[in-house]
Amino acid sequence: MSDAKKYIEEVYQEVSERDSYQPEFLQAVREFFDSIEPVLVLHPELVQQNILGRLVEPERIIQFRVPWVNDQGEVEVNRAFRVQFNSAIGPYKGGMRFHPTVNQSIVKFLGFEQIFKNSLTGLPIGGGKGGSDFNPRGKSDGEVMRFCQSLMTELQKYIGPDMDVPAGDIGVGAREIGYLYGQYKKLNGSHNGVLTGKPLLYGGSIGRTEATGFGLVYFTKAMLKDAGKTFKHQKVIVSGSGNVAIYAMEKVKEYEGTVIACSDSDGYIIDEAGIDIELVKDIKEKRRGRISEYVAQRPEAKYFEGNVWNHKINYQIALPCATQNEIFGEAADTIIANGVYALAEGANMPTDLESTKKLQKAGVLFGPAKAANAGGVAVSALEMSQNSQRLSWEFEEVDSQLKTIMKTIYRQISETAKEYGVEGDFAAGANIAGFTKVAFAMLSQGVV
Ligand code: NDP
């Protein structure tokens, strides 16, 4: 075992003892550690300065109480977090998630991934993430507003346009960002663009809503092109039916692929004629309904309960866009048997470690989340630039920058994989490329 490998295992041992109750965080660290040995072999100074030991410990974690009053006049209490993970290359940047499963392990795994994703964009942004175990499903607008106001009353003490700039994630869309921003502005008396994903009326960037989904498809297109393939006439399954999924489906359609399925946390629909995206938008964005409602208006489509990745049907490209570890157990075998040759992750860590290995071993082109879903944060950073310049760019300008960023990310990770002797392993390429920039920034800033 090399000294570098020994060091990696020592740090992993330490973090897995210290954070033994954080399985998602440990999974993200393990996946990352499995790729970076070659960098440490080349640069023993990173070992000597204990860069990994410092990297796995967030610079700061804020956990706080969010009390609010529901429509029945009862007082409810939720728990919220902000993990300010690493600011070596810029202010903390990363979304807020509202979902009942949110806990410290989830926000730490998301924050850890965000460090390297943000580094890959080539923009000066550090890694952070946050969220709450509040469940927006079934809540009235008034309840969501009161919750957001209470959360921001506390969070505003720790964020700022040059310090930490939150955005949306699962359960946090334009409505929630609006309420959060309104409260921040009231308490600070300042329109300083402290959140991204804002509505266009007050500093939002055109193209931010579409950015993660469109970016995922731009990335996948570049990956397919290198393998001599395109989206044209390919059948695609997209999981989820939220922000990332909807705009990924829209772009696949523009590139003449056919999306035959999408899902929510209860089940999925198969529509072999091609998903009617406007109908999905109507159900999920306007009515905040369930995907099962789709079949009422498209009788030729079928609704199934369960996980779409276990469905047996022929298709070629998989775009998981729902949540972490949605591809686990038998799912990877089914995906391979269904004839899938490319999978790119729109969600964060949707494929568990074992499934990733299975897919890569079977020769499936694998686009890791850190790279493939970086479009959202990239356009968020463009929103920050527009806010500081007091300018609003046109859609074409933002979209063309997004395209360039996604193609550059693909090129960067694929060349890095080649350079480090793991050609075609884009997960390793993304980890190494994302890591080196942050590691050398940390090194040059001393022990802080
Ligand atoms: P949304 O809340 O808009 O949508 C999430 C979708 O995933 C919903 O359709 C939801 O269904 C579904 N879902 C949630 N949990 C499950 C589950 N266990 N099984 C199946 N479906 C599920 O979130 P986003 O689209 O913003 O985020 C999706 C993923 O993309 C997350 O992993 C997020 O971290 C990641 N991401 C998002 C970015 C962004 O810009 N928004 C940027 C980068 C990554 P239901 O309606 O039933 O809850």
XYZ file of C-alpha atoms and ligand atoms in Angstrom:
496
model
C 0.000 0.000 0.000
C 1.420 3.431 -0.954
C 1.943 6.079 1.727
C -0.782 8.091 0.036
C -3.240 5.191 0.256
C -2.307 4.594 3.897
C -2.995 8.261 4.645
C -6.355 8.141 2.841
C -7.436 5.107 4.847
C -6.308 6.696 8.123
C -8.363 9.820 7.448
C -11.343 7.711 6.375
C -11.090 5.634 9.536
C -11.041 8.787 11.627
C -14.014 10.393 9.892
C -16.028 7.182 9.930
C -15.540 6.895 13.684
C -16.250 10.550 14.323
C -19.316 10.685 12.055
C -20.421 7.079 12.343
C -24.079 8.132 12.405
C -23.855 9.937 9.036
C -24.135 7.255 6.326
C -24.780 9.554 3.352
C -21.852 11.784 4.267
C -19.532 8.790 4.678
C -20.718 7.427 1.318
C -19.803 10.702 -0.404
C -16.393 10.782 1.293
C -15.673 7.132 0.406
C -16.580 7.669 -3.251
C -14.309 10.713 -3.399
C -11.394 9.133 -1.496
C -11.435 6.127 -3.851
C -10.298 8.366 -6.734
C -7.692 10.729 -5.431
C -4.726 8.559 -4.502
C -2.802 9.456 -7.705
C -2.920 13.163 -6.803
C -1.502 12.498 -3.349
C 1.220 10.250 -4.780
C 2.304 13.101 -7.062
C 2.001 15.743 -4.336
C 3.130 14.455 -0.933
C 2.911 18.035 0.382
C -0.887 17.578 0.433
C -0.422 14.622 2.769
C 2.127 16.459 4.842
C -0.281 19.379 5.311
C -3.180 17.005 6.131
C -5.410 18.477 3.416
C -7.884 15.561 3.551
C -8.248 15.745 7.315
C -9.146 19.405 6.940
C -11.363 18.872 3.906
C -13.729 16.419 5.597
C -14.391 18.747 8.514
C -16.781 21.602 7.613
C -15.480 25.065 8.420
C -18.753 25.699 10.261
C -22.140 24.056 10.833
C -25.082 26.079 12.029
C -28.086 24.202 13.397
C -31.126 26.074 14.602
C -34.760 25.917 15.658
C -37.484 27.109 13.281
C -40.753 27.720 15.145
C -43.801 28.741 13.092
C -47.584 28.853 13.352
C -49.734 26.608 11.143
C -53.158 27.467 9.714
C -54.870 25.962 12.760
C -53.008 28.366 15.047
C -50.770 25.619 16.445
C -47.050 26.146 16.977
C -44.824 23.773 15.018
C -41.068 23.391 15.311
C -38.608 22.288 12.635
C -34.862 21.917 12.610
C -32.677 23.704 10.062
C -29.012 23.582 9.095
C -26.455 25.493 7.104
C -23.165 23.722 6.478
C -20.413 26.137 5.440
C -18.075 23.467 4.221
C -15.173 25.020 2.383
C -14.386 28.591 1.342
C -10.922 28.070 -0.137
C -11.871 29.275 -3.609
C -14.804 31.610 -2.901
C -17.859 32.345 -0.736
C -19.904 29.306 0.318
C -22.489 28.498 -2.321
C -25.123 25.775 -2.392
C -28.851 25.237 -2.101
C -31.318 24.810 0.739
C -33.417 21.620 0.796
C -36.832 21.320 2.498
C -37.717 17.655 2.902
C -38.650 15.489 5.910
C -35.495 13.372 5.406
C -33.115 16.322 5.911
C -30.622 15.800 8.710
C -26.971 16.607 9.314
C -25.734 13.638 7.282
C -27.748 14.710 4.225
C -26.649 18.348 4.305
C -23.030 17.341 4.919
C -22.989 14.933 1.971
C -24.538 17.607 -0.241
C -22.125 20.271 1.035
C -19.111 18.011 0.531
C -20.099 17.245 -3.070
C -20.775 20.924 -3.654
C -17.131 21.852 -2.921
C -15.861 19.894 -5.914
C -18.821 20.642 -8.172
C -18.324 24.363 -7.650
C -14.619 23.976 -8.294
C -15.338 22.199 -11.603
C -17.426 25.134 -12.868
C -14.230 27.212 -12.984
C -16.013 29.985 -11.059
C -14.836 31.419 -7.708
C -17.353 29.725 -5.404
C -16.813 27.616 -2.286
C -19.016 24.774 -1.049
C -21.995 24.975 1.288
C -25.463 23.505 1.664
C -28.396 23.696 4.017
C -31.954 22.706 4.599
C -34.685 21.756 6.975
C -36.838 18.740 7.792
C -39.897 20.892 6.982
C -42.194 19.156 4.479
C -43.770 21.668 2.074
C -46.105 18.991 0.671
C -49.707 19.798 1.573
C -48.842 23.099 3.256
C -50.687 26.305 2.329
C -48.825 29.284 0.860
C -49.303 31.079 4.166
C -47.715 28.239 6.132
C -44.762 28.058 3.734
C -44.333 31.827 4.033
C -44.369 31.823 7.829
C -41.905 28.940 7.914
C -39.549 30.669 5.462
C -39.707 33.933 7.410
C -38.874 32.190 10.669
C -36.004 30.271 9.083
C -34.515 33.409 7.517
C -34.800 35.384 10.751
C -32.070 33.119 12.090
C -30.152 32.254 8.909
C -29.618 35.898 7.907
C -27.048 36.266 10.694
C -24.711 33.877 8.896
C -25.062 34.656 5.179
C -24.088 37.518 2.880
C -23.249 38.171 -0.787
C -19.495 37.782 -0.169
C -19.832 35.148 2.521
C -22.519 32.560 1.837
C -25.109 32.648 -0.939
C -27.863 29.981 -0.624
C -30.189 28.869 -3.442
C -32.921 26.259 -4.006
C -32.890 22.460 -4.003
C -35.567 19.822 -3.367
C -38.665 21.563 -1.994
C -37.219 25.044 -2.456
C -38.309 26.718 -5.680
C -39.246 30.252 -6.734
C -42.032 30.546 -4.124
C -39.757 29.671 -1.194
C -36.845 31.774 -2.483
C -39.239 34.740 -2.775
C -40.359 34.433 0.851
C -36.804 33.885 2.094
C -35.478 36.879 0.156
C -38.338 39.129 1.288
C -37.545 38.411 4.933
C -33.787 38.835 4.426
C -34.387 42.211 2.789
C -36.700 43.349 5.551
C -34.220 42.442 8.283
C -31.143 43.796 6.514
C -32.633 46.695 4.591
C -30.492 45.641 1.681
C -31.057 44.344 -1.847
C -27.723 42.617 -2.113
C -28.578 39.467 -4.076
C -27.867 37.169 -1.120
C -29.919 34.300 -2.605
C -29.828 32.958 -6.140
C -32.746 31.463 -8.020
C -34.668 34.685 -7.368
C -37.632 35.571 -9.583
C -36.705 37.766 -12.559
C -38.621 40.722 -11.112
C -35.921 41.443 -8.519
C -32.503 40.261 -9.584
C -33.043 36.676 -10.703
C -31.176 35.454 -13.743
C -33.066 34.439 -16.803
C -32.252 30.784 -17.457
C -31.635 29.821 -13.806
C -34.854 27.780 -13.591
C -33.830 25.703 -16.595
C -30.097 25.641 -15.831
C -29.587 22.325 -14.017
C -31.789 20.331 -16.413
C -30.491 22.006 -19.569
C -26.923 21.800 -18.253
C -27.313 18.074 -17.584
C -28.336 17.513 -21.186
C -25.519 19.731 -22.565
C -23.061 17.683 -20.507
C -24.585 14.383 -21.652
C -24.554 15.531 -25.278
C -20.799 16.192 -25.028
C -20.243 12.782 -23.411
C -22.323 11.039 -26.108
C -20.551 12.932 -28.900
C -17.172 11.603 -27.785
C -18.632 8.095 -28.054
C -19.999 8.820 -31.542
C -23.630 9.057 -30.371
C -26.414 11.654 -30.065
C -29.837 11.973 -28.419
C -31.604 11.676 -31.779
C -34.149 8.807 -31.845
C -32.918 7.542 -28.459
C -35.346 6.537 -25.733
C -34.652 8.211 -22.411
C -35.938 7.724 -18.854
C -35.789 10.689 -16.495
C -36.631 10.145 -12.829
C -38.348 12.810 -10.750
C -40.685 15.452 -12.115
C -39.338 18.500 -10.317
C -37.180 21.365 -11.446
C -34.221 19.360 -12.742
C -36.306 16.609 -14.367
C -38.701 18.930 -16.197
C -36.022 20.984 -17.934
C -33.891 17.939 -18.689
C -36.934 16.431 -20.450
C -37.513 19.656 -22.366
C -33.933 19.736 -23.703
C -33.891 16.017 -24.573
C -37.007 16.621 -26.646
C -35.343 19.550 -28.407
C -32.457 17.208 -29.315
C -34.991 14.750 -30.764
C -34.747 12.125 -28.055
C -37.967 10.594 -26.663
C -38.501 10.667 -22.906
C -40.672 7.637 -22.168
C -40.922 7.889 -18.363
C -40.693 10.184 -15.364
C -41.648 9.787 -11.701
C -42.285 11.211 -8.254
C -41.774 9.721 -4.817
C -44.924 7.582 -5.088
C -44.546 6.085 -8.555
C -43.879 6.626 -12.239
C -45.549 6.943 -15.615
C -44.576 5.237 -18.844
C -45.694 7.028 -21.998
C -44.037 5.412 -24.998
C -45.297 8.109 -27.347
C -43.163 10.586 -25.422
C -43.949 12.355 -22.143
C -46.188 15.400 -22.556
C -43.944 17.861 -20.730
C -46.505 20.683 -20.630
C -48.894 18.318 -18.850
C -46.205 17.371 -16.308
C -45.509 21.069 -15.725
C -49.196 21.721 -15.240
C -49.505 18.895 -12.695
C -46.266 19.451 -10.760
C -45.528 23.173 -11.122
C -49.016 24.720 -11.247
C -51.218 22.286 -9.346
C -48.509 20.834 -7.057
C -50.192 17.497 -7.759
C -49.033 13.870 -8.104
C -47.574 12.287 -11.243
C -50.326 9.643 -11.098
C -52.743 12.367 -12.307
C -51.014 12.278 -15.722
C -52.844 9.182 -16.934
C -56.250 10.817 -16.496
C -55.399 13.101 -19.424
C -53.190 10.651 -21.377
C -55.071 7.317 -21.264
C -52.442 5.592 -23.437
C -49.871 6.159 -20.670
C -49.563 3.828 -17.675
C -48.945 4.599 -13.999
C -47.012 2.222 -11.721
C -46.200 2.453 -8.044
C -42.551 1.996 -7.045
C -39.147 2.869 -8.456
C -38.870 3.572 -12.180
C -35.329 2.099 -12.263
C -36.739 -1.371 -11.578
C -39.012 -1.243 -14.647
C -38.136 -3.605 -17.492
C -38.361 -1.787 -20.825
C -35.949 -1.096 -23.665
C -34.278 2.352 -23.670
C -30.809 3.809 -24.148
C -30.172 6.769 -21.851
C -30.916 7.165 -18.124
C -31.069 10.552 -16.393
C -31.760 10.141 -12.652
C -33.059 13.545 -11.468
C -34.950 12.788 -8.235
C -32.869 12.139 -5.124
C -29.890 10.384 -3.492
C -29.503 6.604 -3.719
C -32.526 6.115 -5.966
C -30.486 3.566 -7.953
C -29.672 0.746 -5.545
C -29.958 -3.035 -5.247
C -31.223 -4.707 -8.423
C -31.857 -1.421 -10.247
C -28.421 -1.193 -11.885
C -28.757 -4.752 -13.243
C -32.162 -3.874 -14.673
C -30.825 -0.670 -16.236
C -28.008 -2.601 -17.915
C -30.343 -5.392 -19.072
C -32.713 -2.775 -20.519
C -29.961 -1.726 -22.951
C -28.876 1.571 -21.396
C -25.440 2.703 -22.628
C -25.278 6.146 -20.962
C -26.343 7.444 -17.562
C -25.805 10.977 -16.306
C -26.740 12.114 -12.819
C -29.031 15.134 -12.568
C -29.730 14.504 -8.875
C -26.973 14.490 -6.260
C -25.551 10.993 -5.610
C -28.580 9.193 -7.116
C -26.486 6.069 -7.761
C -25.088 4.205 -4.774
C -21.460 3.036 -4.761
C -22.133 -0.568 -5.716
C -24.452 0.405 -8.566
C -21.940 2.924 -9.931
C -19.318 0.181 -10.059
C -21.720 -2.230 -11.782
C -22.638 0.350 -14.434
C -19.043 1.326 -15.105
C -17.988 -2.325 -15.291
C -20.727 -2.971 -17.850
C -19.286 -0.170 -19.998
C -22.132 2.292 -19.430
C -20.932 5.889 -19.990
C -21.295 7.334 -16.503
C -21.639 11.104 -15.961
C -21.198 11.849 -12.235
C -23.410 14.416 -10.499
C -20.534 16.705 -9.511
C -19.953 17.401 -13.167
C -23.268 16.653 -14.856
C -25.541 18.749 -12.622
C -23.196 21.701 -12.134
C -25.257 23.854 -14.518
C -27.533 25.124 -11.744
C -24.782 26.456 -9.559
C -22.932 27.803 -12.592
C -25.913 29.964 -13.582
C -26.348 30.908 -9.916
C -22.808 32.283 -10.063
C -23.764 34.163 -13.237
C -26.751 35.557 -11.288
C -24.314 36.801 -8.627
C -22.253 38.538 -11.330
C -25.341 40.184 -12.811
C -26.448 41.348 -9.348
C -23.086 42.935 -8.577
C -23.051 44.648 -11.967
C -26.732 45.652 -11.611
C -27.349 44.113 -15.041
C -29.698 41.514 -16.526
C -28.364 39.491 -19.397
C -30.506 38.059 -22.202
C -31.455 34.366 -22.232
C -29.131 33.693 -25.194
C -26.157 35.129 -23.286
C -26.814 33.012 -20.165
C -27.614 29.861 -22.135
C -24.521 30.191 -24.288
C -22.317 30.610 -21.182
C -24.033 27.564 -19.629
C -23.344 25.490 -22.742
C -19.692 26.511 -22.752
C -19.322 25.744 -19.035
C -20.885 22.265 -19.376
C -18.784 21.354 -22.417
C -15.668 22.618 -20.649
C -16.498 20.566 -17.550
C -16.871 17.448 -19.687
C -13.573 18.096 -21.483
C -11.807 18.847 -18.210
C -12.928 15.652 -16.439
C -12.362 13.432 -19.436
C -8.837 14.813 -19.986
C -8.057 14.544 -16.278
C -9.165 10.901 -16.296
C -6.840 10.252 -19.226
C -3.948 12.115 -17.605
C -4.252 10.051 -14.417
C -4.478 6.729 -16.240
C -8.196 6.062 -15.746
C -9.497 6.982 -19.202
C -13.291 6.890 -19.461
C -13.771 6.984 -15.673
C -15.490 10.359 -15.519
C -16.302 9.958 -11.826
C -12.591 9.737 -11.022
C -11.841 12.559 -13.473
C -14.395 14.809 -11.745
C -13.094 14.021 -8.269
C -9.477 14.625 -9.222
C -10.105 17.799 -11.241
C -12.434 19.255 -8.588
C -10.039 18.325 -5.781
C -6.748 19.667 -7.153
C -7.942 23.253 -7.428
C -9.382 23.292 -3.886
C -6.394 21.437 -2.406
C -3.829 23.863 -3.831
C -5.930 26.854 -2.809
C -5.990 25.462 0.757
C -2.276 24.784 0.656
C -1.427 28.311 -0.404
C -3.642 29.853 2.291
C -1.792 28.142 5.142
C -3.295 26.254 8.048
C -6.570 28.115 8.584
P -37.719 19.279 -6.799
O -38.221 19.386 -5.410
O -38.113 20.311 -7.777
O -38.110 17.855 -7.395
C -37.732 16.658 -6.812
C -38.415 15.552 -7.569
O -37.880 14.291 -7.153
C -39.906 15.509 -7.321
O -40.535 15.036 -8.468
C -40.000 14.499 -6.183
O -41.257 13.861 -6.071
C -38.966 13.501 -6.637
N -38.492 12.672 -5.530
C -38.080 13.078 -4.308
N -37.758 12.021 -3.566
C -37.989 10.936 -4.337
C -37.854 9.547 -4.138
N -37.429 9.054 -2.975
N -38.159 8.724 -5.176
C -38.599 9.226 -6.359
N -38.752 10.530 -6.585
C -38.452 11.361 -5.595
O -36.118 19.171 -6.669
P -35.027 19.433 -7.780
O -35.517 18.999 -9.109
O -34.521 20.806 -7.598
O -33.860 18.470 -7.282
C -33.758 17.111 -7.713
C -32.344 16.624 -7.476
O -31.423 17.437 -8.214
C -31.848 16.660 -6.036
O -30.956 15.596 -5.812
C -31.073 17.976 -5.976
O -30.103 17.984 -4.944
C -30.427 17.952 -7.344
N -29.964 19.236 -7.828
C -30.822 20.290 -7.971
C -30.378 21.493 -8.468
C -31.305 22.625 -8.755
O -30.855 23.606 -9.366
N -32.578 22.563 -8.398
C -28.942 21.702 -8.752
C -28.142 20.511 -8.661
C -28.648 19.348 -8.184
P -42.357 14.336 -4.987
O -43.116 15.407 -5.702
O -43.129 13.118 -4.717
O -41.622 14.832 -3.779
